[in-house]
Amino acid sequence: MRKYTDSEIAGFGLNPERIPAHVAIVMDGNGRWATMRGLPRGAGHRAGVNALRDIIRFASDIGVQALTLYAFSTENRRRPKEEIGILCGLLIEYFNREIDELHANGVRIRSIGDLSWFPTAVQEAVRNAEQKTANNAGLKLNIALNYGGRAEILHAFKLAYADGREPDEATLSTYLDTADSGDVDLLIRTGGELRVSNFLLWQIAYAELYFTDVKWPDFTRDAFIAALNDFAGRERRFGGLK
Ligand code: FPP
């Protein structure tokens, strides 16, 4: 739920007229952040969750309408069992610990991707958060878990056909996991890689892309403000002329 007035938003150095409605983030670099400090990779993921808390809060406070986070890709299933276990533990901890504050702020949580692959305890924690926040009208927080963009598009096609429809672009969009969050306006990737990595392929068709070398645990509110300002300065033509 937006908390700040226009002038308060301007006080952060942001243009209140140019806040993206839908922001998507590939939160990369946790592992390297930890390794650089001689810490186990899990410590990087834990630091990543801490960074996340402030970004979600700030996005909600400035009136971003939807925030979609890449927490676990289908490819991440290839990671060592131990690291997957740590990520699952962090997910459970996150959903259980943060849910009350998110709920109080009107955040509506949904997962996208195939949750059934995860251990039951993860599924329960996520479903509980979804149910508890289902009727909230504030920030739509979509968390991609065991998610892949191509699989999502294929799945949308199958759903449309099962409904007896041969989908056009507008119809297909309504069958995507993020249907009510709309297209992505700004895609941020931390960690220095210049890739999209199968994230929201359909929804980023006209997104502005922002890449930074900052590793996710170091992605502070100021780093987020820099990304939002970069977005605010872009000229969006959606393929047309100005
Ligand atoms: C990429 O860093 C990050 C991940 C694979 C996991 C992202 C997960 C979190 C930030 C925490 C869990 C999320 C929630 C919603 C509680 P990497 O390990 O690929 O880093 P590297 O490229 O440096 O190895």
Short mmCIF file of C-alpha atoms and ligand atoms in Angstrom, two decimals:
data_model
loop_
_atom_site.label_atom_id
_atom_site.label_comp_id
_atom_site.label_asym_id
_atom_site.label_seq_id
_atom_site.Cartn_x
_atom_site.Cartn_y
_atom_site.Cartn_z
CA MET A 1 0.00 0.00 0.00
CA ARG A 2 1.49 3.32 -1.00
CA LYS A 3 2.55 5.21 2.08
CA TYR A 4 4.44 8.24 0.78
CA THR A 5 3.03 11.38 -0.79
CA ASP A 6 4.37 12.74 -4.07
CA SER A 7 6.57 15.22 -2.28
CA GLU A 8 7.94 12.54 0.02
CA ILE A 9 8.73 10.41 -3.01
CA ALA A 10 10.44 13.41 -4.60
CA GLY A 11 12.39 13.72 -1.35
CA PHE A 12 14.03 10.38 -2.16
CA GLY A 13 15.20 11.88 -5.44
CA LEU A 14 12.48 10.02 -7.37
CA ASN A 15 9.98 11.34 -9.89
CA PRO A 16 6.55 10.37 -8.51
CA GLU A 17 5.12 10.41 -12.04
CA ARG A 18 7.61 7.83 -13.26
CA ILE A 19 7.33 5.01 -10.76
CA PRO A 20 7.11 1.74 -12.72
CA ALA A 21 3.89 -0.18 -12.11
CA HIS A 22 5.51 -3.62 -12.40
CA VAL A 23 9.10 -4.28 -11.38
CA ALA A 24 10.76 -7.69 -11.82
CA ILE A 25 14.07 -8.61 -10.22
CA VAL A 26 16.61 -11.38 -10.86
CA MET A 27 18.35 -11.46 -7.49
CA ASP A 28 21.74 -12.78 -8.58
CA GLY A 29 25.13 -12.84 -6.89
CA ASN A 30 24.39 -14.24 -3.43
CA GLY A 31 26.89 -17.05 -3.82
CA ARG A 32 29.72 -14.80 -5.03
CA TRP A 33 28.96 -12.25 -2.32
CA ALA A 34 29.52 -14.96 0.29
CA THR A 35 32.57 -16.52 -1.38
CA MET A 36 34.27 -13.12 -1.61
CA ARG A 37 33.92 -12.88 2.16
CA GLY A 38 35.13 -16.40 2.84
CA LEU A 39 31.61 -17.41 3.90
CA PRO A 40 29.54 -20.42 2.85
CA ARG A 41 27.09 -19.78 -0.02
CA GLY A 42 24.17 -20.17 2.37
CA ALA A 43 25.33 -17.05 4.20
CA GLY A 44 24.96 -15.19 0.92
CA HIS A 45 21.40 -16.39 0.50
CA ARG A 46 20.60 -15.34 4.05
CA ALA A 47 22.06 -11.90 3.38
CA GLY A 48 19.97 -11.88 0.21
CA VAL A 49 16.78 -12.37 2.18
CA ASN A 50 17.74 -9.44 4.40
CA ALA A 51 18.26 -7.22 1.37
CA LEU A 52 14.91 -8.32 0.04
CA ARG A 53 12.99 -7.15 3.07
CA ASP A 54 13.88 -3.49 2.59
CA ILE A 55 13.28 -3.56 -1.18
CA ILE A 56 9.79 -5.04 -0.78
CA ARG A 57 8.93 -2.51 1.88
CA PHE A 58 10.18 0.44 -0.14
CA ALA A 59 8.50 -0.73 -3.35
CA SER A 60 5.24 -0.98 -1.47
CA ASP A 61 5.69 2.41 0.21
CA ILE A 62 6.32 4.29 -3.05
CA GLY A 63 3.34 2.68 -4.77
CA VAL A 64 4.89 0.09 -7.08
CA GLN A 65 1.88 -2.06 -7.95
CA ALA A 66 3.53 -5.38 -8.69
CA LEU A 67 6.93 -6.81 -7.78
CA THR A 68 7.97 -10.16 -9.24
CA LEU A 69 11.06 -11.84 -7.77
CA TYR A 70 13.08 -14.71 -9.17
CA ALA A 71 13.74 -16.74 -6.03
CA PHE A 72 14.30 -20.19 -7.60
CA SER A 73 14.49 -21.12 -11.27
CA THR A 74 13.81 -24.56 -12.74
CA GLU A 75 17.56 -24.66 -13.47
CA ASN A 76 18.36 -24.07 -9.79
CA ARG A 77 17.13 -27.63 -9.17
CA ARG A 78 20.55 -28.74 -10.41
CA ARG A 79 22.29 -27.17 -7.43
CA PRO A 80 23.76 -29.40 -4.71
CA LYS A 81 21.16 -30.89 -2.38
CA GLU A 82 22.68 -29.06 0.55
CA GLU A 83 22.25 -25.63 -1.05
CA ILE A 84 18.69 -26.44 -2.09
CA GLY A 85 17.99 -27.45 1.50
CA ILE A 86 19.34 -24.13 2.75
CA LEU A 87 17.20 -22.20 0.26
CA CYS A 88 14.11 -24.18 1.28
CA GLY A 89 14.82 -23.44 4.94
CA LEU A 90 15.17 -19.74 4.20
CA LEU A 91 11.93 -19.72 2.25
CA ILE A 92 10.02 -21.30 5.13
CA GLU A 93 11.63 -18.95 7.62
CA TYR A 94 10.91 -15.96 5.42
CA PHE A 95 7.25 -16.72 4.84
CA ASN A 96 6.60 -17.55 8.48
CA ARG A 97 8.51 -14.61 9.93
CA GLU A 98 7.54 -11.85 7.51
CA ILE A 99 3.94 -12.74 6.80
CA ASP A 100 2.36 -10.61 9.53
CA GLU A 101 4.19 -7.45 8.53
CA LEU A 102 3.52 -8.00 4.83
CA HIS A 103 -0.14 -8.62 5.58
CA ALA A 104 -0.34 -5.48 7.73
CA ASN A 105 1.07 -3.51 4.78
CA GLY A 106 -1.60 -4.86 2.43
CA VAL A 107 0.82 -6.96 0.36
CA ARG A 108 -0.77 -9.78 -1.61
CA ILE A 109 1.57 -12.73 -2.01
CA ARG A 110 1.42 -15.25 -4.82
CA SER A 111 3.91 -17.82 -6.00
CA ILE A 112 4.45 -18.51 -9.68
CA GLY A 113 6.02 -21.69 -11.00
CA ASP A 114 5.60 -25.33 -10.04
CA LEU A 115 5.47 -25.39 -6.28
CA SER A 116 4.69 -29.12 -6.17
CA TRP A 117 8.38 -29.95 -6.63
CA PHE A 118 9.24 -28.48 -3.20
CA PRO A 119 9.08 -30.29 0.14
CA THR A 120 5.66 -30.14 1.78
CA ALA A 121 6.84 -27.70 4.46
CA VAL A 122 7.78 -25.15 1.78
CA GLN A 123 4.48 -25.64 -0.02
CA GLU A 124 2.56 -25.16 3.21
CA ALA A 125 4.42 -22.00 4.18
CA VAL A 126 3.83 -20.49 0.73
CA ARG A 127 0.17 -21.54 0.51
CA ASN A 128 -0.47 -20.19 3.97
CA ALA A 129 1.02 -16.81 2.99
CA GLU A 130 -1.04 -16.78 -0.21
CA GLN A 131 -4.26 -17.56 1.59
CA LYS A 132 -3.71 -15.11 4.38
CA THR A 133 -2.97 -12.22 2.00
CA ALA A 134 -5.32 -13.18 -0.85
CA ASN A 135 -7.72 -10.28 -0.35
CA ASN A 136 -5.14 -7.55 0.15
CA ALA A 137 -5.24 -4.63 -2.24
CA GLY A 138 -1.68 -3.36 -1.93
CA LEU A 139 1.55 -4.46 -3.60
CA LYS A 140 1.16 -7.65 -5.64
CA LEU A 141 4.22 -9.65 -4.63
CA ASN A 142 4.85 -12.54 -7.02
CA ILE A 143 7.56 -14.96 -5.98
CA ALA A 144 8.90 -17.22 -8.72
CA LEU A 145 9.66 -20.64 -7.30
CA ASN A 146 10.74 -23.49 -9.58
CA TYR A 147 9.73 -21.13 -12.35
CA GLY A 148 10.63 -21.01 -16.04
CA GLY A 149 9.27 -18.53 -18.58
CA ARG A 150 8.93 -20.95 -21.49
CA ALA A 151 7.09 -23.45 -19.31
CA GLU A 152 4.74 -20.69 -18.18
CA ILE A 153 3.89 -19.73 -21.78
CA LEU A 154 3.32 -23.37 -22.76
CA HIS A 155 1.14 -23.88 -19.74
CA ALA A 156 -0.91 -20.78 -20.63
CA PHE A 157 -1.46 -22.17 -24.14
CA LYS A 158 -2.62 -25.48 -22.75
CA LEU A 159 -5.04 -23.80 -20.36
CA ALA A 160 -6.48 -21.69 -23.16
CA TYR A 161 -6.97 -24.73 -25.39
CA ALA A 162 -8.53 -26.67 -22.55
CA ASP A 163 -11.04 -23.80 -22.38
CA GLY A 164 -11.70 -24.31 -26.09
CA ARG A 165 -9.98 -21.07 -27.09
CA GLU A 166 -7.37 -20.46 -29.74
CA PRO A 167 -5.60 -17.63 -27.96
CA ASP A 168 -4.54 -14.31 -29.42
CA GLU A 169 -1.97 -12.22 -27.54
CA ALA A 170 -4.47 -10.53 -25.26
CA THR A 171 -6.17 -13.83 -24.39
CA LEU A 172 -2.93 -15.66 -23.77
CA SER A 173 -1.84 -12.93 -21.35
CA THR A 174 -4.86 -13.71 -19.19
CA TYR A 175 -3.66 -17.31 -18.72
CA LEU A 176 -0.18 -16.41 -17.52
CA ASP A 177 0.74 -16.90 -13.88
CA THR A 178 1.13 -13.13 -13.49
CA ALA A 179 -2.04 -12.27 -15.43
CA ASP A 180 -3.27 -9.56 -13.09
CA SER A 181 0.13 -7.91 -12.67
CA GLY A 182 0.37 -7.00 -16.35
CA ASP A 183 3.51 -6.50 -18.42
CA VAL A 184 6.80 -5.77 -16.71
CA ASP A 185 7.93 -2.12 -16.90
CA LEU A 186 11.36 -2.51 -15.36
CA LEU A 187 13.48 -5.66 -15.16
CA ILE A 188 16.45 -5.43 -12.79
CA ARG A 189 19.22 -8.02 -12.70
CA THR A 190 21.94 -7.78 -10.07
CA GLY A 191 25.21 -9.71 -10.03
CA GLY A 192 26.75 -8.56 -13.30
CA GLU A 193 25.38 -11.13 -15.77
CA LEU A 194 23.68 -9.72 -18.87
CA ARG A 195 21.04 -12.39 -19.29
CA VAL A 196 17.31 -12.81 -18.93
CA SER A 197 17.58 -16.47 -17.86
CA ASN A 198 14.10 -17.61 -18.84
CA PHE A 199 12.38 -15.11 -16.55
CA LEU A 200 8.98 -13.68 -17.54
CA LEU A 201 9.73 -14.01 -21.25
CA TRP A 202 6.28 -12.96 -22.37
CA GLN A 203 5.84 -10.15 -19.85
CA ILE A 204 9.18 -8.40 -20.58
CA ALA A 205 8.47 -7.79 -24.27
CA TYR A 206 8.67 -4.00 -23.78
CA ALA A 207 10.35 -3.84 -20.37
CA GLU A 208 13.24 -1.51 -19.73
CA LEU A 209 16.25 -3.61 -18.72
CA TYR A 210 18.59 -2.58 -15.94
CA PHE A 211 21.74 -4.53 -15.17
CA THR A 212 24.07 -3.80 -12.29
CA ASP A 213 27.27 -5.41 -11.03
CA VAL A 214 26.04 -4.97 -7.45
CA LYS A 215 25.52 -8.39 -5.90
CA TRP A 216 22.05 -8.98 -4.55
CA PRO A 217 22.91 -8.83 -0.80
CA ASP A 218 24.38 -5.34 -1.42
CA PHE A 219 21.33 -4.12 -3.33
CA THR A 220 20.19 -1.48 -0.87
CA ARG A 221 17.37 1.01 -1.12
CA ASP A 222 19.81 3.52 -2.67
CA ALA A 223 20.74 1.00 -5.35
CA PHE A 224 17.02 0.48 -6.02
CA ILE A 225 16.48 4.24 -6.24
CA ALA A 226 19.31 4.42 -8.80
CA ALA A 227 17.56 1.76 -10.89
CA LEU A 228 14.22 3.59 -10.61
CA ASN A 229 15.85 6.84 -11.68
CA ASP A 230 17.48 5.16 -14.63
CA PHE A 231 14.02 3.88 -15.61
CA ALA A 232 12.49 7.34 -15.15
CA GLY A 233 14.98 8.74 -17.64
CA ARG A 234 14.20 6.23 -20.38
CA GLU A 235 12.07 7.17 -23.33
CA ARG A 236 9.50 4.43 -23.83
CA ARG A 237 8.08 4.20 -27.31
CA PHE A 238 6.71 0.65 -27.33
CA GLY A 239 7.88 0.28 -30.93
CA GLY A 240 6.18 3.48 -32.09
CA LEU A 241 7.56 6.93 -32.76
CA LYS A 242 7.72 9.62 -30.15
C1 FPP B 1 21.13 -16.16 -7.08
O1 FPP B 1 22.40 -16.09 -6.47
C2 FPP B 1 20.11 -16.31 -6.10
C3 FPP B 1 19.34 -17.42 -5.92
C4 FPP B 1 19.46 -18.63 -6.74
C5 FPP B 1 18.35 -17.47 -4.86
C6 FPP B 1 17.67 -16.17 -4.57
C7 FPP B 1 17.05 -16.35 -3.27
C8 FPP B 1 16.96 -15.44 -2.28
C9 FPP B 1 17.39 -14.03 -2.38
C10 FPP B 1 16.40 -15.84 -0.97
C11 FPP B 1 15.11 -16.58 -0.99
C12 FPP B 1 13.96 -15.80 -1.48
C13 FPP B 1 12.87 -15.47 -0.78
C14 FPP B 1 11.70 -14.91 -1.47
C15 FPP B 1 12.79 -15.62 0.68
P1 FPP B 1 23.45 -17.18 -6.85
O2 FPP B 1 23.47 -18.22 -5.80
O3 FPP B 1 23.18 -17.68 -8.24
O4 FPP B 1 24.75 -16.34 -6.81
P2 FPP B 1 26.05 -16.59 -7.67
O5 FPP B 1 25.69 -16.32 -9.09
O6 FPP B 1 26.99 -15.58 -7.13
O7 FPP B 1 26.49 -18.00 -7.43
#
